[in-house]
Short mmCIF file of C-alpha atoms and ligand atoms in Angstrom, two decimals:
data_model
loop_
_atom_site.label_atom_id
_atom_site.label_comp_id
_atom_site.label_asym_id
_atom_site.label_seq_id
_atom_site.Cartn_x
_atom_site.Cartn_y
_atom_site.Cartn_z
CA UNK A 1 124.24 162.47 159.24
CA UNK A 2 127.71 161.50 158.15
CA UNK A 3 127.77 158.18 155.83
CA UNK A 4 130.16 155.93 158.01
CA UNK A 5 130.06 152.03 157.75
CA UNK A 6 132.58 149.58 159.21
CA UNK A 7 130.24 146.61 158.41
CA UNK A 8 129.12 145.48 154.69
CA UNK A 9 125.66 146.24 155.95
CA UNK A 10 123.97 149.22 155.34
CA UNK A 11 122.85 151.27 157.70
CA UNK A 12 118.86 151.11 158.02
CA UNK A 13 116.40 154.47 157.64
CA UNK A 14 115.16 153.19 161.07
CA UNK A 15 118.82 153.34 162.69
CA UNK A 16 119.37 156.72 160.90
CA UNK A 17 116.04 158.48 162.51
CA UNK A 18 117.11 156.62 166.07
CA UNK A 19 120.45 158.67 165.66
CA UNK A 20 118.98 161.59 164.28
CA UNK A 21 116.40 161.70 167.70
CA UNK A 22 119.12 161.14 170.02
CA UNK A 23 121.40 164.13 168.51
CA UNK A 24 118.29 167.01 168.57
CA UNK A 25 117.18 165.27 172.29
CA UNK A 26 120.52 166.17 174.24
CA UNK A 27 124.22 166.11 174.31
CA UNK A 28 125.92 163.37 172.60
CA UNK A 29 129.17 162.63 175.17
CA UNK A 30 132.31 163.56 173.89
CA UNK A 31 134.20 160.76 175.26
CA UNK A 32 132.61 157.04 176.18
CA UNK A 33 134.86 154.88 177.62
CA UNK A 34 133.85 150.85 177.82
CA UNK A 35 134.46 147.97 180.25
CA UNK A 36 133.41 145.47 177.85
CA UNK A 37 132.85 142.75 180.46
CA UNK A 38 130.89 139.52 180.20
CA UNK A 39 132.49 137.34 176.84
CA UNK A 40 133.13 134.55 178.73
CA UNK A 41 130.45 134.17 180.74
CA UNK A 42 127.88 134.90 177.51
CA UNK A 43 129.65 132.34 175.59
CA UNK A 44 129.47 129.70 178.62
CA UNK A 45 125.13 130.17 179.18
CA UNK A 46 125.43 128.84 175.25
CA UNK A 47 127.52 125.73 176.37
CA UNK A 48 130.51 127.53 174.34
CA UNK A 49 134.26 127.83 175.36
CA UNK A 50 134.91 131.20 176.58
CA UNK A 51 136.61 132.40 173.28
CA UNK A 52 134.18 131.93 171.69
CA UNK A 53 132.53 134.42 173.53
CA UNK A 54 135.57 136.99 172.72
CA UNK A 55 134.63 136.61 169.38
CA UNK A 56 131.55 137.69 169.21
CA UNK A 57 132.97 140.64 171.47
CA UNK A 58 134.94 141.76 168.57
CA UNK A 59 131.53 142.42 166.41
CA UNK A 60 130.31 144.78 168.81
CA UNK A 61 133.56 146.81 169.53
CA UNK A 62 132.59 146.97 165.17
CA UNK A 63 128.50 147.98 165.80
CA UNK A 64 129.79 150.01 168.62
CA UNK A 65 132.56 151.86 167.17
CA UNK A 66 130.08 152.63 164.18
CA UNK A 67 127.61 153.64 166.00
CA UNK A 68 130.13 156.43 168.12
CA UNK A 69 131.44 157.56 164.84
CA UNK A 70 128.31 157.96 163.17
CA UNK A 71 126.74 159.89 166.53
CA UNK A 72 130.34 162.46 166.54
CA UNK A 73 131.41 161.06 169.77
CA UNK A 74 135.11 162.47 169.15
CA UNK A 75 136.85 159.89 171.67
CA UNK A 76 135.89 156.43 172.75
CA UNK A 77 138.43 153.95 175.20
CA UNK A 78 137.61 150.36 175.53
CA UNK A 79 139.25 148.68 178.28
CA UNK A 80 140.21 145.23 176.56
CA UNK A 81 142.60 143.91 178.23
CA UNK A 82 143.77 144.94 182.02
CA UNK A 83 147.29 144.41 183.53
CA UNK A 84 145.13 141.93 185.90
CA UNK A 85 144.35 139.71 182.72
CA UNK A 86 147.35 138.68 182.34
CA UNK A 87 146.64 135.85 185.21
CA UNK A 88 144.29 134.15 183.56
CA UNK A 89 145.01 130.81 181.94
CA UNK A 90 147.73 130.57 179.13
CA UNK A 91 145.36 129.83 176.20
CA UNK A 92 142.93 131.99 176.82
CA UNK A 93 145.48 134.85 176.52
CA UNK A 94 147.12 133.45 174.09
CA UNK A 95 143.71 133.20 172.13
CA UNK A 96 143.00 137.13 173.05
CA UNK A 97 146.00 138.09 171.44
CA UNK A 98 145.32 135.73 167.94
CA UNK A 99 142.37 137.87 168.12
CA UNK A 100 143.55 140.79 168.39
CA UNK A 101 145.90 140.37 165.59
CA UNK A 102 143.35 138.59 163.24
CA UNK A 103 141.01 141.86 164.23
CA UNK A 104 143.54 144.66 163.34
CA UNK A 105 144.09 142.86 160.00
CA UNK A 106 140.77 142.94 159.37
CA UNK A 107 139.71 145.96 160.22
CA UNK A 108 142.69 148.48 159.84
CA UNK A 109 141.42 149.24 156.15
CA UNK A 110 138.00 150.00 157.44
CA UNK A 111 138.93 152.32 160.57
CA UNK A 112 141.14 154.37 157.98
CA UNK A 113 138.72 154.80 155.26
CA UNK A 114 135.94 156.03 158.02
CA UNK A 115 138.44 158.37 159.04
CA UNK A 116 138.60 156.63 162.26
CA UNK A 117 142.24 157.33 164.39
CA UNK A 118 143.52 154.22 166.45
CA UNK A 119 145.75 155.24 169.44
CA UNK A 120 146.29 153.44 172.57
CA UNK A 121 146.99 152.84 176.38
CA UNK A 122 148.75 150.44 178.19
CA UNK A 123 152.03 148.15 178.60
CA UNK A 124 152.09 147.49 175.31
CA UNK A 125 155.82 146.19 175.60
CA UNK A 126 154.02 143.32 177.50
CA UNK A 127 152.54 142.19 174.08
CA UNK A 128 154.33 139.84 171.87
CA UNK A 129 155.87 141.17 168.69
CA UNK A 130 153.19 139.97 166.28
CA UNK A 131 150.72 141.77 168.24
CA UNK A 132 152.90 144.87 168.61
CA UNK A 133 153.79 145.09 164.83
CA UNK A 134 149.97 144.81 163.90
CA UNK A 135 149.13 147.72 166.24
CA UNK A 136 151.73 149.99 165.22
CA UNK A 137 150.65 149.44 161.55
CA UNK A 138 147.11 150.39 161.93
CA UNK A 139 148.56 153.45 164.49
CA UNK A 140 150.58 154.58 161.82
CA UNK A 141 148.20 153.74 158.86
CA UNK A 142 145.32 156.22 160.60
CA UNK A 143 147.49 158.44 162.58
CA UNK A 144 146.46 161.68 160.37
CA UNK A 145 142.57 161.04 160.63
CA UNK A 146 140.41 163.62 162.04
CA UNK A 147 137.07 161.68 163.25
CA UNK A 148 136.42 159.65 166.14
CA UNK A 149 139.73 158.68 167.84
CA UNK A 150 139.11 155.11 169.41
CA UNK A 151 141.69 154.39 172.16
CA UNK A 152 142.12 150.80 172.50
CA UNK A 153 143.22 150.25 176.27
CA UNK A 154 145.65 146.89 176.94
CA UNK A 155 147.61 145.53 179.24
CA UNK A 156 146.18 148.80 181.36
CA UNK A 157 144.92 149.51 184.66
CA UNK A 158 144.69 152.47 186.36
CA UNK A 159 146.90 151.93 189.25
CA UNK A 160 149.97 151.60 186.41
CA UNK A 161 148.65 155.00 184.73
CA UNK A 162 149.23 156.95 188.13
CA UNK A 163 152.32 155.00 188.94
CA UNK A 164 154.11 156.11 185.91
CA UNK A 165 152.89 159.59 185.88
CA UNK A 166 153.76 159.92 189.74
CA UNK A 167 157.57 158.59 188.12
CA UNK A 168 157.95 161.17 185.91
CA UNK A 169 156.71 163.79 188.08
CA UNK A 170 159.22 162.89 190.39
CA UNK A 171 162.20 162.94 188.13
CA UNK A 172 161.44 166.85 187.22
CA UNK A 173 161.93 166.88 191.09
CA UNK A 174 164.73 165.36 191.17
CA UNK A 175 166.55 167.43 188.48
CA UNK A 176 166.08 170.01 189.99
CA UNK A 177 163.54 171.49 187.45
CA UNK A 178 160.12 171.32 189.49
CA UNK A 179 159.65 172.35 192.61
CA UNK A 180 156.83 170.00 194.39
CA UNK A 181 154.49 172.61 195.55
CA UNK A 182 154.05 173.40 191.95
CA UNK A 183 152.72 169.74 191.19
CA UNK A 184 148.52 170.27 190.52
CA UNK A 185 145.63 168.00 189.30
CA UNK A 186 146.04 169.64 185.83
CA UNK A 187 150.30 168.00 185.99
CA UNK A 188 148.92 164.57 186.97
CA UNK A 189 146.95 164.94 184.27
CA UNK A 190 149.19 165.54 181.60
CA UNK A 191 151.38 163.07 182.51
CA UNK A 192 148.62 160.18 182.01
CA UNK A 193 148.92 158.13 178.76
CA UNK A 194 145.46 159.67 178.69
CA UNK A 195 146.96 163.25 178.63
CA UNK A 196 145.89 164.05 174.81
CA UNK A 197 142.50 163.10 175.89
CA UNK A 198 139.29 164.60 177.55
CA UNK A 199 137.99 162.87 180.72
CA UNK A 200 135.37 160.36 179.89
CA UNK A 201 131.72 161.83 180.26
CA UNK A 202 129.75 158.59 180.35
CA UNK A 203 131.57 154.78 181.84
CA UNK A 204 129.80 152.39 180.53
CA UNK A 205 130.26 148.70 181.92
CA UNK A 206 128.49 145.86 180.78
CA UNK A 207 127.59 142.62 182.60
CA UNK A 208 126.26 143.78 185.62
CA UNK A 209 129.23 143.98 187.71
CA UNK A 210 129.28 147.51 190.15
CA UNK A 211 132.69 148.08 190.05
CA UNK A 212 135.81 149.71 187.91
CA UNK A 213 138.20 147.22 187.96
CA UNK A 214 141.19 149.39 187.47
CA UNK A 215 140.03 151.13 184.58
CA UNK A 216 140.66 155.05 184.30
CA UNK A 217 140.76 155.89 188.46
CA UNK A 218 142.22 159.41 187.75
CA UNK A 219 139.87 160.41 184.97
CA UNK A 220 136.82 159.03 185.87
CA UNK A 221 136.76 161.45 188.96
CA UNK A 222 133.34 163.35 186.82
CA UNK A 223 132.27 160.68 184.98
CA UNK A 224 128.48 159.39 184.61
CA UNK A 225 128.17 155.73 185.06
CA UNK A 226 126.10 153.19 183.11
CA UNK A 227 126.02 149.65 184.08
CA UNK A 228 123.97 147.14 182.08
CA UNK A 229 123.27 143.45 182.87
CA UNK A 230 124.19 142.27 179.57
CA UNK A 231 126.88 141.00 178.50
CA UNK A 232 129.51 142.15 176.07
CA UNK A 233 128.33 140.39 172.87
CA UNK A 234 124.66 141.75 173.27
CA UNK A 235 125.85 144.47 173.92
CA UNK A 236 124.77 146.83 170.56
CA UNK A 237 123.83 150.17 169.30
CA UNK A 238 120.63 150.03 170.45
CA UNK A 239 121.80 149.25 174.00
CA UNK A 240 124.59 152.15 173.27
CA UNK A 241 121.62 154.39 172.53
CA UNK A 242 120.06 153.56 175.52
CA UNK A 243 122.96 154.48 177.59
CA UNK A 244 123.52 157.53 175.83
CA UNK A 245 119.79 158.49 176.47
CA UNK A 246 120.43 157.73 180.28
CA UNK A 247 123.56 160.67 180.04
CA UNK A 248 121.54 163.45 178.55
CA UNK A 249 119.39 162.83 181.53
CA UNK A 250 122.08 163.59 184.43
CA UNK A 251 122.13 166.71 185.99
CA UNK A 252 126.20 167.11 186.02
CA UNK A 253 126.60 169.51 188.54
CA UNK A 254 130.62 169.02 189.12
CA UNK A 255 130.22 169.78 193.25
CA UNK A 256 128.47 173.04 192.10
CA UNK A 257 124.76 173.83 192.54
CA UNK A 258 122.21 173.39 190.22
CA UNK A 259 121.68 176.68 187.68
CA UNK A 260 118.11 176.99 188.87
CA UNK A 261 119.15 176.52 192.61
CA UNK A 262 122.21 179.09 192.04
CA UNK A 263 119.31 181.55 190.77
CA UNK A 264 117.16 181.33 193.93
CA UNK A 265 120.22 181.23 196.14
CA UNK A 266 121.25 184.93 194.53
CA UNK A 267 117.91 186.31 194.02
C1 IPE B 1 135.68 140.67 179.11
O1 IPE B 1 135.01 139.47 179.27
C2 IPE B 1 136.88 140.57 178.20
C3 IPE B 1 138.18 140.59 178.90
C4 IPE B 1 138.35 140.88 180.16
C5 IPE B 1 139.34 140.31 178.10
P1 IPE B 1 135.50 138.39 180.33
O2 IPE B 1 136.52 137.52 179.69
O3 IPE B 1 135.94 139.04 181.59
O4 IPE B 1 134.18 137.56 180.58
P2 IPE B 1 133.55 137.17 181.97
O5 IPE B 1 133.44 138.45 182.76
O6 IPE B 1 134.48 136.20 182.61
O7 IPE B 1 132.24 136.59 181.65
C1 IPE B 2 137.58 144.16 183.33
O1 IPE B 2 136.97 142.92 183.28
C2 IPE B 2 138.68 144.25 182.32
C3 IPE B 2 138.26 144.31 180.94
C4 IPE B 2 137.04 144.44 180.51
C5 IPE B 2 139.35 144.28 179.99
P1 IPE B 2 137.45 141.72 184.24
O2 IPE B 2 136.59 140.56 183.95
O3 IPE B 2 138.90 141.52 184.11
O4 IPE B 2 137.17 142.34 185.68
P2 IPE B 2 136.69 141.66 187.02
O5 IPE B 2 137.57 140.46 187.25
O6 IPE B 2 135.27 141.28 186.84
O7 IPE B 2 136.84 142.72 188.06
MG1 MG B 3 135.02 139.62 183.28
#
């Protein structure tokens, strides 16, 4: 078990063996993607302003992100901000982005010295500078790490993602150097912001809401889903092992038959 710790706390012999069970009882995804839903709402059943619940968001993204890097989970995308947020009131999104900011500060040193590689998705010329400037710095600062790569999605939805792909596409058509009944799944693809990145195995989504919400419409096409009633904040490593237990469960079949099935159907 690799010795990874974003918090001052160490990790406990009971967390350890909890890990240890999960990795010999199945496959650990490779890439978890998160919509970390719920702040506001969790803050407002404690009679707290919604921020407040964003805050305490920010300490799991930490448990969580510890947690993924300490099970080898090589990619995980949180969807923290979607092109749709933008509409909500002034201070609150002001307040997201003080958060962000105040976040990255925080925690740059401690991604890059767990070997942890910050990329992300989205509009990001939508963000003021501050915000921009902070990101880049911790983009640059762990660009060479080899360990869990956690892909911070904002300003993002998925409609955007295919839009901009479809534009690109379109422009190799119109110079002449792609002819359109060349265009496949596998060129959509690699012309998401996602393109460096495996499809998400396992969707998480917390707060009991059944839907996607513009996340990743293209790439979830395979993906298991897990939706919890909590909310966001409560939202922990236990609860992550839980869902991750749920996965190694799923029969993935991928529109094929199961192996046994194929067996009997060939015998
Ligand atoms: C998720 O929590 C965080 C963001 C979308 C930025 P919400 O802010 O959506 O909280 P609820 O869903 O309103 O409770
Ligand atoms: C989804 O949550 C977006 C993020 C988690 C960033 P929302 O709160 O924006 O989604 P809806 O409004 O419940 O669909
Ligand atoms: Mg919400």
């Amino acid at each position: 078990m690799k010795e990874l710790s974003l918090t001052k706390t160490k990790q406990t012999d009971l967390d350890k063996k909890r890990q240890k069970t999960l990795i010999e009882s199945g496959v650990i995804p490779e890439h978890i993607a998160i919509i970390m839903d719920g702040n506001g709402r969790w803050a407002q059943s404690k009679g707290n302003i919604r921020l407040f619940g964003h805050k305490v968001g920010v300490d799991s993204v930490r448990d969580i992100t510890e947690a993924c890097a300490q099970l080898g989970v090589q990619y995980l995308t949180l969807y923290a901000f979607s092109t749709e947020n933008w509409g909500r009131p002034s201070a609150e999104v002001r307040g997201l982005m003080r958060l962000l900011v105040s976040s990255l500060r925080k925690e740059a040193d401690n991604l890059h010295r767990n070997n942890i590689r910050l990329v992300t998705i989205g509009q990001m010329d939508r963000f003021p500078d501050d915000c921009i400037e902070e990101l880049d710095e911790a983009i640059r600062l762990t660009e060479n790490n080899t360990g869990l790569q956690l892909c911070l999605a904002l300003s993002y939805s998925g409609r955007w993602d295919i839009t901009e792909a479809v534009k690109k596409i379109a422009t190799h058509v119109q110079e002449g150097r792609l002819a359109p009944n060349l265009i496949n799944d596998q060129m959509i693809s690699d012309h998401l912001s996602t393109a460096e990145i495996p499809d998400p195995d396992l969707i998480i989504r917390t707060s009991g809401e059944y839907r996607i919400s513009n996340f990743l419409l293209w790439q979830l096409a395979y993906s298991e889903l897990y939706i919890t009633k909590l909310y966001w904040p409560d939202f922990r490593r236990n609860e992550l092992y839980e869902a991750i237990q749920s996965f190694q469960k799923r029969d993935r079949r991928f529109g094929k038959v199961r192996k046994k099935n194929k067996d009997e159907i060939t015998q």
